[in-house]
Structures are given as C-alpha cells and as structure tokens.
Amino acid sequence: MNSESNPFDKIPVWQRKQEKKTASINKTIWGLLIGLVAAFVGVLLVYVILYRRFTFDSYIELFLPGKLTYALAAKSISLAMIFNLLPFYFFLNKKYYQATKGVVFATGLVGILFIFYKFVW
C-alpha cells in the first residue's frame, strides 16, 4: 500500500467550492443588510396590500417627523417585521448562523424604531 496521502482523506472539489460560498455569505453584516432590506420591502408590500387608499407620497409622509399621530406608521412597521421571517428561516435552514444573527439584529433595530413610533413620538 502506498504511504502517500489517501484520496479518500481529501475534501472533494465541489465541497471546497461550497465551503468558500458559505464563508462569503455567512457573515453578520450580510444578515443585517438583508434583514433591513426585507423590512423595507415589507413596508412597501404593506402599502400595496393594505393602504392603497393613500397615495404613495402621503404613505411615506406617515413616517416623517411632524405628524400628529404615528399610529399607521407603527402598524406598518410591525407588519413589515413579519417579512424578516423569510431570510431568518432561510439562513437558519442553510445553517448560516452568523447571517441569522444579523437578521435578528436587524429585526431588533426595526423593533426599536417601532417602539419609538408607537410610544415615544
């Protein structure tokens, strides 16, 4: 038997490529960015589904300072946070735990924004 390296001990090429791909996506910053984008897309989808009676400009003005009530903005943000479940479970099922941490952090940031709209401002 040859004392050189055993071919079964080597990692296959396809698995090495998969590990490189995983390493580039599995970062907390990617999860944070994707979580924030998912929340923003959620706000837009809430507008399309629930608040079509407003023009888009008046819907965006709900989030700007100077309004007397932020009740609709708080409702929109709370519904938009549901859309963060999609990237959360995607990263969790792929075992990208660092990216999952980023999505949780983004959800926390959006949750703080919700608290400000609901109770502080």
PDB file of C-alpha atoms in Angstrom:
ATOM      1  CA  MET A   1       0.000   0.000   0.000  1.00  0.00           C
ATOM      2  CA  ASN A   2       1.230   3.432  -0.865  1.00  0.00           C
ATOM      3  CA  SER A   3       2.139   5.544   2.188  1.00  0.00           C
ATOM      4  CA  GLU A   4       1.278   8.769   0.400  1.00  0.00           C
ATOM      5  CA  SER A   5      -1.963  10.603   1.013  1.00  0.00           C
ATOM      6  CA  ASN A   6      -5.141   8.622   0.836  1.00  0.00           C
ATOM      7  CA  PRO A   7      -7.522  10.008  -1.841  1.00  0.00           C
ATOM      8  CA  PHE A   8     -10.479   9.428   0.489  1.00  0.00           C
ATOM      9  CA  ASP A   9      -8.989  11.799   3.066  1.00  0.00           C
ATOM     10  CA  LYS A  10      -9.053  14.724   0.686  1.00  0.00           C
ATOM     11  CA  ILE A  11     -12.007  17.052   0.514  1.00  0.00           C
ATOM     12  CA  PRO A  12     -13.770  16.864  -2.864  1.00  0.00           C
ATOM     13  CA  VAL A  13     -13.551  19.905  -5.103  1.00  0.00           C
ATOM     14  CA  TRP A  14     -17.312  20.530  -5.075  1.00  0.00           C
ATOM     15  CA  GLN A  15     -17.313  20.555  -1.269  1.00  0.00           C
ATOM     16  CA  ARG A  16     -14.429  23.048  -1.149  1.00  0.00           C
ATOM     17  CA  LYS A  17     -16.319  25.370  -3.503  1.00  0.00           C
ATOM     18  CA  GLN A  18     -19.411  25.052  -1.323  1.00  0.00           C
ATOM     19  CA  GLU A  19     -17.376  25.947   1.785  1.00  0.00           C
ATOM     20  CA  LYS A  20     -15.990  29.068   0.080  1.00  0.00           C
ATOM     21  CA  LYS A  21     -19.501  30.101  -0.977  1.00  0.00           C
ATOM     22  CA  THR A  22     -20.800  29.549   2.553  1.00  0.00           C
ATOM     23  CA  ALA A  23     -17.982  31.549   4.065  1.00  0.00           C
ATOM     24  CA  SER A  24     -18.669  34.567   1.861  1.00  0.00           C
ATOM     25  CA  ILE A  25     -22.413  34.687   2.608  1.00  0.00           C
ATOM     26  CA  ASN A  26     -22.315  33.600   6.242  1.00  0.00           C
ATOM     27  CA  LYS A  27     -21.422  36.967   7.738  1.00  0.00           C
ATOM     28  CA  THR A  28     -23.339  39.051  10.243  1.00  0.00           C
ATOM     29  CA  ILE A  29     -23.171  42.156   8.062  1.00  0.00           C
ATOM     30  CA  TRP A  30     -24.898  40.334   5.184  1.00  0.00           C
ATOM     31  CA  GLY A  31     -27.665  39.209   7.515  1.00  0.00           C
ATOM     32  CA  LEU A  32     -28.043  42.750   8.834  1.00  0.00           C
ATOM     33  CA  LEU A  33     -28.286  44.239   5.352  1.00  0.00           C
ATOM     34  CA  ILE A  34     -30.681  41.577   4.103  1.00  0.00           C
ATOM     35  CA  GLY A  35     -32.818  41.957   7.236  1.00  0.00           C
ATOM     36  CA  LEU A  36     -33.065  45.729   6.746  1.00  0.00           C
ATOM     37  CA  VAL A  37     -33.894  45.314   3.054  1.00  0.00           C
ATOM     38  CA  ALA A  38     -36.551  42.718   3.923  1.00  0.00           C
ATOM     39  CA  ALA A  39     -38.121  45.142   6.404  1.00  0.00           C
ATOM     40  CA  PHE A  40     -38.137  47.913   3.789  1.00  0.00           C
ATOM     41  CA  VAL A  41     -39.707  45.592   1.218  1.00  0.00           C
ATOM     42  CA  GLY A  42     -42.223  44.610   3.894  1.00  0.00           C
ATOM     43  CA  VAL A  43     -43.194  48.261   4.374  1.00  0.00           C
ATOM     44  CA  LEU A  44     -43.739  48.588   0.624  1.00  0.00           C
ATOM     45  CA  LEU A  45     -45.805  45.408   0.487  1.00  0.00           C
ATOM     46  CA  VAL A  46     -47.922  46.583   3.417  1.00  0.00           C
ATOM     47  CA  TYR A  47     -48.656  49.714   1.397  1.00  0.00           C
ATOM     48  CA  VAL A  48     -49.614  47.687  -1.676  1.00  0.00           C
ATOM     49  CA  ILE A  49     -51.796  45.257   0.279  1.00  0.00           C
ATOM     50  CA  LEU A  50     -53.434  47.421   2.950  1.00  0.00           C
ATOM     51  CA  TYR A  51     -53.026  51.142   2.347  1.00  0.00           C
ATOM     52  CA  ARG A  52     -53.798  51.694  -1.318  1.00  0.00           C
ATOM     53  CA  ARG A  53     -56.322  54.346  -0.380  1.00  0.00           C
ATOM     54  CA  PHE A  54     -53.381  56.660   0.324  1.00  0.00           C
ATOM     55  CA  THR A  55     -51.156  57.999  -2.397  1.00  0.00           C
ATOM     56  CA  PHE A  56     -47.625  56.733  -2.088  1.00  0.00           C
ATOM     57  CA  ASP A  57     -46.400  60.200  -1.122  1.00  0.00           C
ATOM     58  CA  SER A  58     -48.890  60.520   1.724  1.00  0.00           C
ATOM     59  CA  TYR A  59     -47.997  56.988   2.878  1.00  0.00           C
ATOM     60  CA  ILE A  60     -44.300  57.903   3.054  1.00  0.00           C
ATOM     61  CA  GLU A  61     -45.182  61.132   4.901  1.00  0.00           C
ATOM     62  CA  LEU A  62     -46.622  58.993   7.708  1.00  0.00           C
ATOM     63  CA  PHE A  63     -43.044  58.085   8.633  1.00  0.00           C
ATOM     64  CA  LEU A  64     -41.661  61.640   8.569  1.00  0.00           C
ATOM     65  CA  PRO A  65     -41.388  63.831  11.661  1.00  0.00           C
ATOM     66  CA  GLY A  66     -44.004  66.456  12.307  1.00  0.00           C
ATOM     67  CA  LYS A  67     -47.116  64.308  12.047  1.00  0.00           C
ATOM     68  CA  LEU A  68     -49.558  64.347  14.923  1.00  0.00           C
ATOM     69  CA  THR A  69     -50.008  60.591  15.020  1.00  0.00           C
ATOM     70  CA  TYR A  70     -47.728  57.780  14.035  1.00  0.00           C
ATOM     71  CA  ALA A  71     -50.300  55.040  14.592  1.00  0.00           C
ATOM     72  CA  LEU A  72     -50.419  53.911  10.949  1.00  0.00           C
ATOM     73  CA  ALA A  73     -46.637  54.074  10.685  1.00  0.00           C
ATOM     74  CA  ALA A  74     -46.283  51.856  13.755  1.00  0.00           C
ATOM     75  CA  LYS A  75     -48.790  49.370  12.327  1.00  0.00           C
ATOM     76  CA  SER A  76     -46.966  49.294   9.005  1.00  0.00           C
ATOM     77  CA  ILE A  77     -43.608  48.698  10.664  1.00  0.00           C
ATOM     78  CA  SER A  78     -44.954  45.949  12.898  1.00  0.00           C
ATOM     79  CA  LEU A  79     -46.457  44.159   9.907  1.00  0.00           C
ATOM     80  CA  ALA A  80     -43.279  44.676   7.894  1.00  0.00           C
ATOM     81  CA  MET A  81     -41.214  42.946  10.586  1.00  0.00           C
ATOM     82  CA  ILE A  82     -43.023  39.724   9.704  1.00  0.00           C
ATOM     83  CA  PHE A  83     -41.157  39.704   6.385  1.00  0.00           C
ATOM     84  CA  ASN A  84     -37.886  39.249   8.268  1.00  0.00           C
ATOM     85  CA  LEU A  85     -39.005  35.702   8.980  1.00  0.00           C
ATOM     86  CA  LEU A  86     -38.199  34.776   5.375  1.00  0.00           C
ATOM     87  CA  PRO A  87     -34.453  35.494   5.474  1.00  0.00           C
ATOM     88  CA  PHE A  88     -34.301  34.325   9.092  1.00  0.00           C
ATOM     89  CA  TYR A  89     -35.574  30.837   8.300  1.00  0.00           C
ATOM     90  CA  PHE A  90     -33.659  30.709   5.023  1.00  0.00           C
ATOM     91  CA  PHE A  91     -30.348  31.343   6.796  1.00  0.00           C
ATOM     92  CA  LEU A  92     -31.304  29.077   9.670  1.00  0.00           C
ATOM     93  CA  ASN A  93     -32.098  26.151   7.360  1.00  0.00           C
ATOM     94  CA  LYS A  94     -28.848  26.675   5.445  1.00  0.00           C
ATOM     95  CA  LYS A  95     -27.007  26.729   8.803  1.00  0.00           C
ATOM     96  CA  TYR A  96     -25.645  30.221   8.154  1.00  0.00           C
ATOM     97  CA  TYR A  97     -25.737  31.108  11.820  1.00  0.00           C
ATOM     98  CA  GLN A  98     -23.723  34.321  11.546  1.00  0.00           C
ATOM     99  CA  ALA A  99     -26.110  35.674   8.897  1.00  0.00           C
ATOM    100  CA  THR A 100     -29.024  34.625  11.079  1.00  0.00           C
ATOM    101  CA  LYS A 101     -27.574  36.750  13.887  1.00  0.00           C
ATOM    102  CA  GLY A 102     -27.535  39.707  11.504  1.00  0.00           C
ATOM    103  CA  VAL A 103     -31.200  39.239  10.621  1.00  0.00           C
ATOM    104  CA  VAL A 104     -32.100  39.077  14.312  1.00  0.00           C
ATOM    105  CA  PHE A 105     -30.114  42.274  14.910  1.00  0.00           C
ATOM    106  CA  ALA A 106     -31.904  43.997  12.009  1.00  0.00           C
ATOM    107  CA  THR A 107     -35.246  42.899  13.434  1.00  0.00           C
ATOM    108  CA  GLY A 108     -34.217  44.380  16.768  1.00  0.00           C
ATOM    109  CA  LEU A 109     -33.330  47.695  15.125  1.00  0.00           C
ATOM    110  CA  VAL A 110     -36.656  47.817  13.323  1.00  0.00           C
ATOM    111  CA  GLY A 111     -38.349  46.873  16.594  1.00  0.00           C
ATOM    112  CA  ILE A 112     -36.712  49.845  18.318  1.00  0.00           C
ATOM    113  CA  LEU A 113     -38.000  52.055  15.518  1.00  0.00           C
ATOM    114  CA  PHE A 114     -41.471  50.595  16.080  1.00  0.00           C
ATOM    115  CA  ILE A 115     -41.276  51.371  19.803  1.00  0.00           C
ATOM    116  CA  PHE A 116     -40.316  54.958  19.041  1.00  0.00           C
ATOM    117  CA  TYR A 117     -43.210  55.379  16.616  1.00  0.00           C
ATOM    118  CA  LYS A 118     -45.684  53.718  18.942  1.00  0.00           C
ATOM    119  CA  PHE A 119     -44.764  55.121  22.345  1.00  0.00           C
ATOM    120  CA  VAL A 120     -42.205  57.931  22.191  1.00  0.00           C
ATOM    121  CA  TRP A 121     -43.043  60.203  19.284  1.00  0.00           C
TER     122      TRP A 121
END
